[in-house]
Short mmCIF file of N, CA and C in Angstrom, two decimals:
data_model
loop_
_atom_site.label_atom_id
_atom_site.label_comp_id
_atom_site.label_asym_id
_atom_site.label_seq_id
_atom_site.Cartn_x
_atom_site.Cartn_y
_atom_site.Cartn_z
N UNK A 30 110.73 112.78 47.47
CA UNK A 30 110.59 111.41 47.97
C UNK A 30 111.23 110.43 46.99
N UNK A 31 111.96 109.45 47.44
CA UNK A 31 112.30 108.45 47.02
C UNK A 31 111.57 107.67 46.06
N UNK A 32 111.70 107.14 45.14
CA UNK A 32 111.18 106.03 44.27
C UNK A 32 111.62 104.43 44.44
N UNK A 33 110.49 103.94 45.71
CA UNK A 33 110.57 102.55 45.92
C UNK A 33 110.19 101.86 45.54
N UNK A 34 110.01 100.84 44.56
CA UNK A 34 109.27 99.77 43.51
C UNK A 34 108.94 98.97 44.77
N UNK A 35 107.05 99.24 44.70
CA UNK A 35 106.72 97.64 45.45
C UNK A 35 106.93 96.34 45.09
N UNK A 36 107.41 96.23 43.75
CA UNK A 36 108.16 94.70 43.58
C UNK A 36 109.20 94.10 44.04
N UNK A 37 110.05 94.74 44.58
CA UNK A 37 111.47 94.43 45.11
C UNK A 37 111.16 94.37 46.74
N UNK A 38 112.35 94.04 47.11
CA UNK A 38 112.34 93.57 48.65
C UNK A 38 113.53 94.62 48.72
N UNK A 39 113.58 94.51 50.55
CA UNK A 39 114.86 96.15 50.74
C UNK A 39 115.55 95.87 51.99
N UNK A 40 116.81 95.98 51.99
CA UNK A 40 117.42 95.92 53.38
C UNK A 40 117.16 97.19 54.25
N UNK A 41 117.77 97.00 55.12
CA UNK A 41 117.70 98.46 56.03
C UNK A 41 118.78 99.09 55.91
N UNK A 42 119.76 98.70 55.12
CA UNK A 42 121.08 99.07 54.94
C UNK A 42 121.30 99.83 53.28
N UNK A 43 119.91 99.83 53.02
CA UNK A 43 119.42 100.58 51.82
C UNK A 43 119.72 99.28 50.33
N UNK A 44 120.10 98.06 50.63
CA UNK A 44 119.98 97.23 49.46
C UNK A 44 118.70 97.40 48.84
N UNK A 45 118.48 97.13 47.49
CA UNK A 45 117.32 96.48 46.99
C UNK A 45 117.20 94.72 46.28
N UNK A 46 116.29 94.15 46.32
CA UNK A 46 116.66 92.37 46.23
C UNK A 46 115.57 92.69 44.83
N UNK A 47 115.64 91.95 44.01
CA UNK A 47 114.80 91.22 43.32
C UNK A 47 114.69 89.60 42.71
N UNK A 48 114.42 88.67 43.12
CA UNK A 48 113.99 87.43 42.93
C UNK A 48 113.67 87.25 41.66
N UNK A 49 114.65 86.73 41.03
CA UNK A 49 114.66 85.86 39.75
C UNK A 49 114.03 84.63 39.46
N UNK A 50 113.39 84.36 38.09
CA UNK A 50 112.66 83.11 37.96
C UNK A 50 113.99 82.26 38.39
N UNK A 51 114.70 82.02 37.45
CA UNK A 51 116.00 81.00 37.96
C UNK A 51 116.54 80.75 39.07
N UNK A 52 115.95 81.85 40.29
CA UNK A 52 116.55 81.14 41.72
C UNK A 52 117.52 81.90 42.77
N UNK A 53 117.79 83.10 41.55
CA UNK A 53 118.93 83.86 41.61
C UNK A 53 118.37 84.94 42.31
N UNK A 54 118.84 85.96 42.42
CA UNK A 54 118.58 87.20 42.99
C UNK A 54 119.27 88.57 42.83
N UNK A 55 118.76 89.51 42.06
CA UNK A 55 119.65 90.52 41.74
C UNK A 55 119.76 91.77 42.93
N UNK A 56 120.83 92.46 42.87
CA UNK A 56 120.90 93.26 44.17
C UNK A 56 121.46 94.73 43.45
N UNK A 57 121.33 95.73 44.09
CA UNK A 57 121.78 96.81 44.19
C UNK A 57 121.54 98.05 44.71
N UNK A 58 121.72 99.37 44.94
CA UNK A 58 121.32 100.12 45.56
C UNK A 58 119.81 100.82 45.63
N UNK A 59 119.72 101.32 46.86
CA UNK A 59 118.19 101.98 46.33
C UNK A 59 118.70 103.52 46.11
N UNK A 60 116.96 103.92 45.17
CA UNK A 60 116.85 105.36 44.99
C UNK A 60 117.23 105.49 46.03
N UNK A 61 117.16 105.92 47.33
CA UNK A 61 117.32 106.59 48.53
C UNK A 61 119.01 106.92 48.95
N UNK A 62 119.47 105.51 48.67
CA UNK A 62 120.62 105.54 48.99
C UNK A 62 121.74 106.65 47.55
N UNK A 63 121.39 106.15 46.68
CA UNK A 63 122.25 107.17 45.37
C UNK A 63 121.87 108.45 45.63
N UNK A 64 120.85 108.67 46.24
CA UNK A 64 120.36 110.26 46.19
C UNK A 64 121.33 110.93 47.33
N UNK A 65 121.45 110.19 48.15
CA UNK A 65 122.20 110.57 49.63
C UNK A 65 123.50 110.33 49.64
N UNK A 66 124.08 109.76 48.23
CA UNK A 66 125.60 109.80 47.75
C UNK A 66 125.61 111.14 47.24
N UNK A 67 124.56 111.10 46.37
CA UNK A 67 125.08 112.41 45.16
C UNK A 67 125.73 111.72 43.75
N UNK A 68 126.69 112.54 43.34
CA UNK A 68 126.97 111.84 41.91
C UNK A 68 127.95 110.37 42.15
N UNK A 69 127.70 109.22 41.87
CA UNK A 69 128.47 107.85 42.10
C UNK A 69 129.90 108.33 40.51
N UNK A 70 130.96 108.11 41.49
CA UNK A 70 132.05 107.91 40.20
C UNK A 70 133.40 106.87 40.75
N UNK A 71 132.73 105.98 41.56
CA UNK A 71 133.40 104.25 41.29
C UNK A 71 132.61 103.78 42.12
N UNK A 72 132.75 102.30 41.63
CA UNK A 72 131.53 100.81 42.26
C UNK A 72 132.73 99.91 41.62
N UNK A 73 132.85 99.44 42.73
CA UNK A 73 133.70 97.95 43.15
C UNK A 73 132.92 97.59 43.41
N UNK A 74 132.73 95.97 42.75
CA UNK A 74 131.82 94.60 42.79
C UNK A 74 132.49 93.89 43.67
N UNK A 75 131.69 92.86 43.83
CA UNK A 75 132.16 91.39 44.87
C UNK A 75 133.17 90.53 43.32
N UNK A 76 133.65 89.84 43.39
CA UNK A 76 133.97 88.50 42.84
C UNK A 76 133.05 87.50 42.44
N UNK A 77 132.91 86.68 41.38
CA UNK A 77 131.70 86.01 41.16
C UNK A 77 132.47 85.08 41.45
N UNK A 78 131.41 84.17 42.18
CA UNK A 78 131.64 83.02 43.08
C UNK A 78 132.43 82.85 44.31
N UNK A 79 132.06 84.03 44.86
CA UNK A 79 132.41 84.56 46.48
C UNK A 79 131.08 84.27 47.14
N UNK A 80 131.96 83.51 47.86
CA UNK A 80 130.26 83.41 48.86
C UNK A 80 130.00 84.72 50.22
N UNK A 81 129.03 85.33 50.49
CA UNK A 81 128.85 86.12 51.55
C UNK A 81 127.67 85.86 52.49
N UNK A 82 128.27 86.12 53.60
CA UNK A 82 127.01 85.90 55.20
C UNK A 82 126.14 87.71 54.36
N UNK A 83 124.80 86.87 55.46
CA UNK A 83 124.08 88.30 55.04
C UNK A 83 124.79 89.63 56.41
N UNK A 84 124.40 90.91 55.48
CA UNK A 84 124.97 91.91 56.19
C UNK A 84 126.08 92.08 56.68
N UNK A 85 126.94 91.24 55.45
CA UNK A 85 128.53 91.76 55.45
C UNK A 85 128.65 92.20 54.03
N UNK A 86 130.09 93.42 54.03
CA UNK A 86 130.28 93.99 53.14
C UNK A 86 130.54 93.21 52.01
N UNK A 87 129.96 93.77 50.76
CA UNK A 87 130.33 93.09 49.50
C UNK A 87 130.82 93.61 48.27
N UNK A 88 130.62 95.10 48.23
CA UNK A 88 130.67 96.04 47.58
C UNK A 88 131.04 97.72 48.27
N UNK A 89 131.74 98.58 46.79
CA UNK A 89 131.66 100.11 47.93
C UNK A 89 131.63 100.10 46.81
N UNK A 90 130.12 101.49 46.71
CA UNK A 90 129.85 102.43 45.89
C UNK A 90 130.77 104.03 46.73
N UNK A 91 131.27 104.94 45.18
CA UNK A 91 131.84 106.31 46.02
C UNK A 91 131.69 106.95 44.77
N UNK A 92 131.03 107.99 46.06
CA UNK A 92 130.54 109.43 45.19
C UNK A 92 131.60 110.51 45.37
N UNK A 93 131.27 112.16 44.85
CA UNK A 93 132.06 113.16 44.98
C UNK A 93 132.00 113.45 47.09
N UNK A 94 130.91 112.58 47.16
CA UNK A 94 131.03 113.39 48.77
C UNK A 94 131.83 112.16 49.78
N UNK A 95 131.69 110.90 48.90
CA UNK A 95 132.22 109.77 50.34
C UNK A 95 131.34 109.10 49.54
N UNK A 96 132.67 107.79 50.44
CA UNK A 96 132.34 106.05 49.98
C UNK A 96 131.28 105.87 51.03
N UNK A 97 130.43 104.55 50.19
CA UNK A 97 129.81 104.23 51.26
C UNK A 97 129.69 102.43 51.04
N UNK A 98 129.87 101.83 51.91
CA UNK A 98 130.14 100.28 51.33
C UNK A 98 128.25 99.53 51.18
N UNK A 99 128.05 98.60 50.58
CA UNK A 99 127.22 97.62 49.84
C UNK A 99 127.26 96.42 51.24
N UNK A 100 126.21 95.80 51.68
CA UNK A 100 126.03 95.13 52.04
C UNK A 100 125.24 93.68 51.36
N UNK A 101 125.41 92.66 51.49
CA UNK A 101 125.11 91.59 51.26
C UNK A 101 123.77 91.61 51.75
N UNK A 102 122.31 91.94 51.14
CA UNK A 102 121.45 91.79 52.20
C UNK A 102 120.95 90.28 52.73
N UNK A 103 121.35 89.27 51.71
CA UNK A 103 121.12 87.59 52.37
C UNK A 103 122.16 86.92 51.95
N UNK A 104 122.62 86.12 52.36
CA UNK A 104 123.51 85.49 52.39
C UNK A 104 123.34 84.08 51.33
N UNK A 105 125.10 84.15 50.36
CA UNK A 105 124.59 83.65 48.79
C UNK A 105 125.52 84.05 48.59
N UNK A 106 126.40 82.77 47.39
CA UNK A 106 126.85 83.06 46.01
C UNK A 106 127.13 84.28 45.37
N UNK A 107 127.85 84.82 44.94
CA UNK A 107 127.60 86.16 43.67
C UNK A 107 128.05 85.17 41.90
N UNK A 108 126.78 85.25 41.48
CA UNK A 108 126.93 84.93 40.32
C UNK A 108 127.02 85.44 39.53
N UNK A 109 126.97 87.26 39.21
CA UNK A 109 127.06 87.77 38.60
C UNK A 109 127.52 89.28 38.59
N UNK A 110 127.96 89.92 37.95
CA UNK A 110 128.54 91.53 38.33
C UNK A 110 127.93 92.31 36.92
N UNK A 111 127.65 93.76 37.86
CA UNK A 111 127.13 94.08 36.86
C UNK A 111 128.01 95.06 36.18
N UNK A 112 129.39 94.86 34.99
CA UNK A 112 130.54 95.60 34.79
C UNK A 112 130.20 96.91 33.86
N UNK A 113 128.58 96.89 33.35
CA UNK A 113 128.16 98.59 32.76
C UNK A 113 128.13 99.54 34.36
N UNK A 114 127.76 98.83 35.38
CA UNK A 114 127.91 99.72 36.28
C UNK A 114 128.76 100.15 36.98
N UNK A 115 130.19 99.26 37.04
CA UNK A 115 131.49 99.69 36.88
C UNK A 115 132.37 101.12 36.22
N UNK A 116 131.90 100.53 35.14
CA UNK A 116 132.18 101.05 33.63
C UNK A 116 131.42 102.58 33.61
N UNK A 117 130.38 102.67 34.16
CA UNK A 117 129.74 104.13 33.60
C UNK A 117 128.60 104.27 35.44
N UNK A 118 129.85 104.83 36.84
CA UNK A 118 128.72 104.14 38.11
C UNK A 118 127.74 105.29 37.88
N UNK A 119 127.43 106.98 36.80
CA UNK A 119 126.79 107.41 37.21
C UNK A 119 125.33 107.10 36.24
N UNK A 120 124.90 105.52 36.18
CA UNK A 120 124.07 105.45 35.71
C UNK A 120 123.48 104.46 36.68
N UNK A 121 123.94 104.42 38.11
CA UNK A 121 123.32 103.84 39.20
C UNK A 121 122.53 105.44 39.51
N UNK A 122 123.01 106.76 39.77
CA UNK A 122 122.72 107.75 39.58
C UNK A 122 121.23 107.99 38.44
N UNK A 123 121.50 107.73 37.55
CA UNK A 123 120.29 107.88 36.69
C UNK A 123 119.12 106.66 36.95
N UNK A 124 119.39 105.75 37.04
CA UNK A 124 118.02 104.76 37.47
C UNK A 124 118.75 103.94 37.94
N UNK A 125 118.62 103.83 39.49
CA UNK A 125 119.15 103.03 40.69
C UNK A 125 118.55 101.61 40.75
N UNK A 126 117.42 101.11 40.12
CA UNK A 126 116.52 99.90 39.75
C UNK A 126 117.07 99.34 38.59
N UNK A 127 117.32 100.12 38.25
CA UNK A 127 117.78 99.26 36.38
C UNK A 127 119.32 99.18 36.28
N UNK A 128 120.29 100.03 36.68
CA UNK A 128 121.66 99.86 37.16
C UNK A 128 121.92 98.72 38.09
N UNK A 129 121.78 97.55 38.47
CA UNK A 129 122.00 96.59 39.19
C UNK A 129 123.42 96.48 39.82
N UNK A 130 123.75 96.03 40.76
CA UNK A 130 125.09 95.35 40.83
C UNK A 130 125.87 94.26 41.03
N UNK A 131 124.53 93.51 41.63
CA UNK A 131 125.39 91.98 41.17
C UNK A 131 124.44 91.21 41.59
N UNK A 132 124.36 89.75 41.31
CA UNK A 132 123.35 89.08 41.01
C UNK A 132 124.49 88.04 42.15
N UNK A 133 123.30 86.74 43.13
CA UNK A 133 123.71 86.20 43.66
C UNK A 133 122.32 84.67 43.53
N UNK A 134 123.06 83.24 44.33
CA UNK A 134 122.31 82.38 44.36
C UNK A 134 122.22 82.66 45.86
N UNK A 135 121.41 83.16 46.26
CA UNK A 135 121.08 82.86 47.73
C UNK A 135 121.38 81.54 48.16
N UNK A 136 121.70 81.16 49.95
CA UNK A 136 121.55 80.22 50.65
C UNK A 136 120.40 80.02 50.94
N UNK A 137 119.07 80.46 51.11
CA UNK A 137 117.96 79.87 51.41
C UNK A 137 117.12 81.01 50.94
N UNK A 138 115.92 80.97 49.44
CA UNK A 138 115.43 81.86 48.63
C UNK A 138 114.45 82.43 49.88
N UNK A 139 114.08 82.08 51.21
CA UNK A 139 112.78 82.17 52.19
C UNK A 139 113.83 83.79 52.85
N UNK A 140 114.98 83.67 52.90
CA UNK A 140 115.62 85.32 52.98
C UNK A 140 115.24 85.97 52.62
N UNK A 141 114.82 86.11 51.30
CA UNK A 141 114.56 87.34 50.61
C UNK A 141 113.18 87.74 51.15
N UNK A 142 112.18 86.67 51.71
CA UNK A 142 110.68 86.64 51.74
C UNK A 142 110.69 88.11 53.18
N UNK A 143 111.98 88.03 54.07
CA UNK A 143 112.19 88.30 55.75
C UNK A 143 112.74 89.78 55.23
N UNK A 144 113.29 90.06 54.31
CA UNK A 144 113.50 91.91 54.41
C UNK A 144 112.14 92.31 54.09
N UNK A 145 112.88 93.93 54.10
CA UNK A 145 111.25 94.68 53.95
C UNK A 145 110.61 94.98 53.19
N UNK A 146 108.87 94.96 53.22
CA UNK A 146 108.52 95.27 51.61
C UNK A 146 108.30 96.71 51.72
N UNK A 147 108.25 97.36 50.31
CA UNK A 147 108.25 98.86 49.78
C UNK A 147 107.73 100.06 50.84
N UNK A 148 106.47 99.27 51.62
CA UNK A 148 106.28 100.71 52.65
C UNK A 148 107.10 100.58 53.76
N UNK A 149 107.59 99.45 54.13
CA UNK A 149 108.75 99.42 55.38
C UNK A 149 109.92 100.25 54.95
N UNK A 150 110.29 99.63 54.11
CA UNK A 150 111.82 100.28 53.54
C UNK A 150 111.58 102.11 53.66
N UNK A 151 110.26 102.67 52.80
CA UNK A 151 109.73 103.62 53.15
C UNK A 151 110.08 104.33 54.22
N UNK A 152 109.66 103.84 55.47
CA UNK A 152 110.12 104.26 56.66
C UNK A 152 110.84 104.33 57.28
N UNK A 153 111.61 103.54 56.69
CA UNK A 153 113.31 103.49 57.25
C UNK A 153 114.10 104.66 56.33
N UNK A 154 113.43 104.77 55.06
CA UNK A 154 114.38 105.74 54.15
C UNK A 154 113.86 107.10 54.67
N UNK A 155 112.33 107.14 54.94
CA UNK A 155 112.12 108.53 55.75
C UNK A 155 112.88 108.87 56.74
N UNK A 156 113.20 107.99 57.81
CA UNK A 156 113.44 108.30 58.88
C UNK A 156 115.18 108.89 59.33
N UNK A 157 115.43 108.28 57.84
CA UNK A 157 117.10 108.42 57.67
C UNK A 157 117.46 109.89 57.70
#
């Protein structure tokens, strides 16, 4: 089974969100999703200060088996990239929570409140 942090919020498209004191919001893949890559060996980021609608592409993580592209799970800013995960992607592989990939200012922080929390995502990652 997957390792879903009930602190984070989750797309259905396998994002994970976490809500920053500052406003911001960090994003990147879930356990579920790296496990169902296999080993990650490239991650292309967004551009910082690209703006994206939610649930359009923003990113492609690719493993030894196939790419699989990153979705925007709310729509926002990218203020930040995360270039160790560039630099070394199979440590999205080793801890998919702490490997981040890019940090954004959301358009309206009440988005993040509307994805799913930890036992939803749950069920969507079971069901996958």
């Amino acid at each position: 089974m997957s390792n879903v942090p009930s602190n984070l919020k989750y797309a259905a498209s396998h994002e994970w969100v976490l809500k920053n004191a500052d406003g911001t919001v960090t994003v990147g893949v879930s356990d579920h999703a790296q496990e169902a890559l296999g080993d990650l060996v490239f991650v292309e980021l967004p551009e910082v200060g690209a703006h994206y609608d939610a649930e359009k592409e923003i990113a492609v993580v690719e493993s030894v088996k196939a790419a699989a592209d990153v979705y925007a799970p709310i729509a926002g800013t990218v203020t930040e990239v995360n270039q160790a995960a560039v630099d070394a992607p199979e440590s999205v592989n080793a801890d998919a929570y702490a490997a981040w990939l890019f940090k954004m200012t959301p358009d309206n922080i009440a988005d993040v409140d509307a994805l799913l929390d930890a036992a939803a995502y749950q069920a969507v990652a079971d069901a996958a």
